Tab-separated table of C-alpha atoms in Angstrom:
chain	number	residue	atom	x	y	z
J	1	UNK	CA	2.342	-16.888	11.176
J	2	UNK	CA	-0.318	-18.230	13.475
J	3	UNK	CA	-1.816	-16.888	16.663
J	4	UNK	CA	-0.829	-18.629	19.880
J	5	UNK	CA	-2.865	-21.750	20.493
J	6	UNK	CA	-4.867	-21.309	17.310
J	7	UNK	CA	-4.759	-22.869	13.889
J	8	UNK	CA	-6.185	-19.643	12.454
J	9	UNK	CA	-3.684	-17.698	10.323
J	10	UNK	CA	-3.217	-13.978	10.920
J	11	UNK	CA	-3.043	-11.464	8.096
J	12	UNK	CA	0.256	-9.622	7.757
J	13	UNK	CA	-1.436	-6.438	8.947
J	14	UNK	CA	-2.876	-8.153	12.047
J	15	UNK	CA	0.447	-9.857	12.722
J	16	UNK	CA	2.344	-6.569	12.761
J	17	UNK	CA	-0.340	-4.859	14.824
J	18	UNK	CA	-0.453	-7.756	17.289
J	19	UNK	CA	3.325	-7.996	17.678
J	20	UNK	CA	4.100	-4.381	16.908
J	21	UNK	CA	7.451	-3.169	18.088
J	22	UNK	CA	8.305	-6.488	19.716
J	23	UNK	CA	8.295	-8.648	16.580
J	24	UNK	CA	11.496	-10.746	16.485
J	25	UNK	CA	13.741	-9.597	13.638
J	26	UNK	CA	14.084	-13.155	12.331
J	27	UNK	CA	10.440	-12.873	11.201
J	28	UNK	CA	11.563	-10.260	8.680
J	29	UNK	CA	14.672	-12.033	7.347
J	30	UNK	CA	13.672	-15.708	7.196
J	31	UNK	CA	10.953	-17.726	5.501
J	32	UNK	CA	8.372	-19.709	7.469
J	33	UNK	CA	10.753	-22.665	7.070
J	34	UNK	CA	13.576	-20.729	8.723
J	35	UNK	CA	15.602	-20.105	5.541
J	36	UNK	CA	17.376	-16.750	5.581
J	37	UNK	CA	16.537	-14.791	2.421
J	38	UNK	CA	18.171	-11.449	3.268
J	39	UNK	CA	21.822	-11.003	2.299
J	40	UNK	CA	22.560	-7.919	4.358
J	41	UNK	CA	21.350	-6.972	7.807
J	42	UNK	CA	22.450	-3.520	8.920
J	43	UNK	CA	22.516	-2.748	12.604
J	44	UNK	CA	21.436	0.779	13.385
J	45	UNK	CA	23.799	1.532	16.237
J	46	UNK	CA	26.165	4.355	15.307
J	47	UNK	CA	29.359	2.281	15.048
J	48	UNK	CA	27.985	-0.679	13.065
J	49	UNK	CA	25.971	1.402	10.608
J	50	UNK	CA	28.894	3.703	9.790
J	51	UNK	CA	31.149	0.649	9.336
J	52	UNK	CA	28.774	-1.567	7.294
J	53	UNK	CA	26.770	0.866	5.141
J	54	UNK	CA	29.633	1.655	2.700
J	55	UNK	CA	30.156	-2.079	2.013
J	56	UNK	CA	26.475	-2.519	1.192
J	57	UNK	CA	26.496	0.440	-1.197
J	58	UNK	CA	29.667	-0.857	-2.876
J	59	UNK	CA	28.155	-4.344	-3.287
J	60	UNK	CA	25.279	-2.827	-5.274
J	61	UNK	CA	27.408	-0.315	-7.158
J	62	UNK	CA	25.771	2.672	-5.496
J	63	UNK	CA	27.570	5.887	-4.631
J	64	UNK	CA	25.495	6.811	-1.606
J	65	UNK	CA	26.944	8.055	1.660
J	66	UNK	CA	25.351	8.553	5.041
J	67	UNK	CA	24.692	12.117	6.032
J	68	UNK	CA	26.507	13.792	8.889
J	69	UNK	CA	25.618	12.092	12.141
J	70	UNK	CA	23.067	13.977	14.203
J	71	UNK	CA	23.413	13.754	17.936
J	72	UNK	CA	20.486	13.424	20.274
J	73	UNK	CA	21.328	16.101	22.821
J	74	UNK	CA	19.010	14.473	25.382
J	75	UNK	CA	20.981	11.201	25.320
J	76	UNK	CA	23.974	10.941	27.603
J	77	UNK	CA	25.633	8.458	29.970
J	78	UNK	CA	22.926	9.073	32.567
J	79	UNK	CA	19.980	8.515	30.184
J	80	UNK	CA	21.345	5.657	28.050
J	81	UNK	CA	19.677	2.308	28.687
J	82	UNK	CA	22.107	-0.605	28.571
J	83	UNK	CA	22.169	-4.243	29.678
J	84	UNK	CA	23.658	-3.015	32.956
J	85	UNK	CA	20.256	-1.447	33.750
J	86	UNK	CA	18.459	-4.805	33.497
J	87	UNK	CA	18.167	-7.466	36.169
J	88	UNK	CA	18.853	-11.129	35.419
J	89	UNK	CA	15.125	-11.965	35.167
J	90	UNK	CA	14.573	-9.361	32.452
J	91	UNK	CA	17.693	-10.477	30.562
J	92	UNK	CA	16.427	-14.085	30.661
J	93	UNK	CA	13.005	-13.024	29.319
J	94	UNK	CA	14.609	-11.088	26.474
J	95	UNK	CA	16.885	-14.002	25.627
J	96	UNK	CA	13.923	-16.397	25.630
J	97	UNK	CA	11.741	-14.163	23.411
J	98	UNK	CA	14.503	-13.286	20.941
J	99	UNK	CA	16.621	-16.483	20.960
J	100	UNK	CA	16.288	-16.779	17.171
J	101	UNK	CA	17.511	-13.211	16.689
J	102	UNK	CA	20.557	-13.801	18.865
J	103	UNK	CA	21.357	-17.097	17.132
J	104	UNK	CA	20.917	-15.855	13.570
J	105	UNK	CA	21.885	-12.215	13.661
J	106	UNK	CA	24.765	-11.905	16.113
């Protein structure tokens, strides 16, 4: 990947440090040419992970099960952050930044 407005290539280490937590997920599952090279993408929300993990293990012939779900006692309906907590400007910024993720992974 290249830095914005520069023809200079970043090292993988610099790329991850520069983008950190906000790196679009498509950067991890596609080649530079946009070809998807990952067969399975597991979502980490409680419902999706519990539903999809067994299929992945079965596909690879593995007898691995998830451990008992641990509950974050500090998380509740009052502390959960959802799309309802975001204004339209923030939603538009997120959609713009992660358009590729939404298109490829949802």
